[in-house]
């Protein structure tokens, strides 16, 4: 597991611990309906933030055009070998 992900898991655990401790005292001072709305909204917001922050590392880098053109020839340089992984874009029509 990468250190950045470990950081988020630890911070989420710490926030959950303090949320339980302070949430119980805060819920006692609110009426039942208000507590459900407030803490439900906070739970949804916190869950959305964690999912957003953990999914942010899926962005790939684009190679320079010269490197892409060289790779599309599918010929390795002299004295070396290459492994090509070809992915189709989601907009390509799949054969039926």
CSV table of C-alpha atoms in Angstrom, one decimal:
chain,number,residue,atom,x,y,z
A,1,UNK,CA,0.0,0.0,0.0
A,2,UNK,CA,1.3,3.4,-0.9
A,3,UNK,CA,2.1,5.9,1.8
A,4,UNK,CA,-0.4,8.4,0.5
A,5,UNK,CA,-3.2,5.8,0.8
A,6,UNK,CA,-2.0,4.8,4.3
A,7,UNK,CA,-2.2,8.5,5.3
A,8,UNK,CA,-5.8,8.6,4.2
A,9,UNK,CA,-6.8,5.4,6.0
A,10,UNK,CA,-5.2,6.6,9.2
A,11,UNK,CA,-6.8,10.1,8.9
A,12,UNK,CA,-10.2,8.4,8.2
A,13,UNK,CA,-9.8,6.2,11.3
A,14,UNK,CA,-8.9,9.1,13.5
A,15,UNK,CA,-11.8,11.2,12.2
A,16,UNK,CA,-14.2,8.2,12.8
A,17,UNK,CA,-13.0,7.9,16.4
A,18,UNK,CA,-13.5,11.6,17.2
A,19,UNK,CA,-16.7,11.5,15.2
A,20,UNK,CA,-18.1,8.8,17.4
A,21,UNK,CA,-17.0,10.5,20.6
A,22,UNK,CA,-18.2,14.0,19.7
A,23,UNK,CA,-21.2,12.8,17.7
A,24,UNK,CA,-22.7,11.1,20.8
A,25,UNK,CA,-22.5,14.2,22.9
A,26,UNK,CA,-23.8,16.4,20.0
A,27,UNK,CA,-26.7,14.0,19.2
A,28,UNK,CA,-27.9,14.2,22.9
A,29,UNK,CA,-28.4,17.9,22.6
A,30,UNK,CA,-30.4,17.8,19.3
A,31,UNK,CA,-33.9,16.5,18.7
A,32,UNK,CA,-34.2,13.2,16.9
A,33,UNK,CA,-35.1,14.5,13.4
A,34,UNK,CA,-32.4,17.2,13.4
A,35,UNK,CA,-29.8,14.7,14.5
A,36,UNK,CA,-30.6,12.3,11.6
A,37,UNK,CA,-30.5,15.1,9.1
A,38,UNK,CA,-27.3,16.7,10.3
A,39,UNK,CA,-25.3,13.5,10.9
A,40,UNK,CA,-26.7,11.8,7.8
A,41,UNK,CA,-25.6,14.7,5.7
A,42,UNK,CA,-22.1,14.7,7.3
A,43,UNK,CA,-21.8,11.0,6.8
A,44,UNK,CA,-22.7,11.3,3.1
A,45,UNK,CA,-20.3,14.2,2.7
A,46,UNK,CA,-17.4,12.4,4.4
A,47,UNK,CA,-18.0,9.3,2.4
A,48,UNK,CA,-18.0,11.2,-0.8
A,49,UNK,CA,-14.8,13.0,0.1
A,50,UNK,CA,-13.0,9.8,1.0
A,51,UNK,CA,-14.1,8.2,-2.3
A,52,UNK,CA,-13.1,11.3,-4.3
A,53,UNK,CA,-9.7,11.6,-2.6
A,54,UNK,CA,-8.8,7.9,-3.0
A,55,UNK,CA,-9.9,7.8,-6.7
A,56,UNK,CA,-7.8,10.8,-7.7
A,57,UNK,CA,-4.7,8.7,-8.4
A,58,UNK,CA,-6.0,7.1,-11.6
A,59,UNK,CA,-4.8,9.8,-14.0
A,60,UNK,CA,-2.3,8.7,-16.5
A,61,UNK,CA,0.4,10.8,-18.2
A,62,UNK,CA,0.4,11.3,-21.9
A,63,UNK,CA,3.6,10.6,-23.8
A,64,UNK,CA,5.1,13.2,-26.2
A,65,UNK,CA,3.9,12.8,-29.8
A,66,UNK,CA,7.3,11.6,-31.0
A,67,UNK,CA,7.3,8.7,-28.5
A,68,UNK,CA,3.7,7.8,-29.5
A,69,UNK,CA,4.6,7.7,-33.2
A,70,UNK,CA,7.6,5.5,-32.5
A,71,UNK,CA,5.6,3.2,-30.4
A,72,UNK,CA,2.9,2.9,-33.1
A,73,UNK,CA,5.4,1.4,-35.5
A,74,UNK,CA,5.6,-1.6,-33.2
A,75,UNK,CA,9.2,-2.2,-34.0
A,76,UNK,CA,11.8,-2.3,-31.1
A,77,UNK,CA,15.1,-0.5,-31.4
A,78,UNK,CA,18.1,-2.5,-32.4
A,79,UNK,CA,19.4,-4.6,-29.6
A,80,UNK,CA,16.3,-4.3,-27.4
A,81,UNK,CA,12.8,-5.6,-27.0
A,82,UNK,CA,9.5,-4.0,-26.2
A,83,UNK,CA,6.2,-5.3,-24.8
A,84,UNK,CA,3.2,-3.5,-26.2
A,85,UNK,CA,-0.1,-3.2,-24.3
A,86,UNK,CA,-2.8,-2.0,-26.5
A,87,UNK,CA,-6.0,-0.6,-25.0
A,88,UNK,CA,-9.1,0.5,-26.9
A,89,UNK,CA,-10.8,3.7,-26.0
A,90,UNK,CA,-14.3,3.5,-24.6
A,91,UNK,CA,-15.7,5.3,-27.7
A,92,UNK,CA,-14.5,2.7,-30.2
A,93,UNK,CA,-17.4,0.6,-31.6
A,94,UNK,CA,-16.8,-3.0,-30.6
A,95,UNK,CA,-17.4,-5.6,-33.3
A,96,UNK,CA,-20.5,-7.7,-32.9
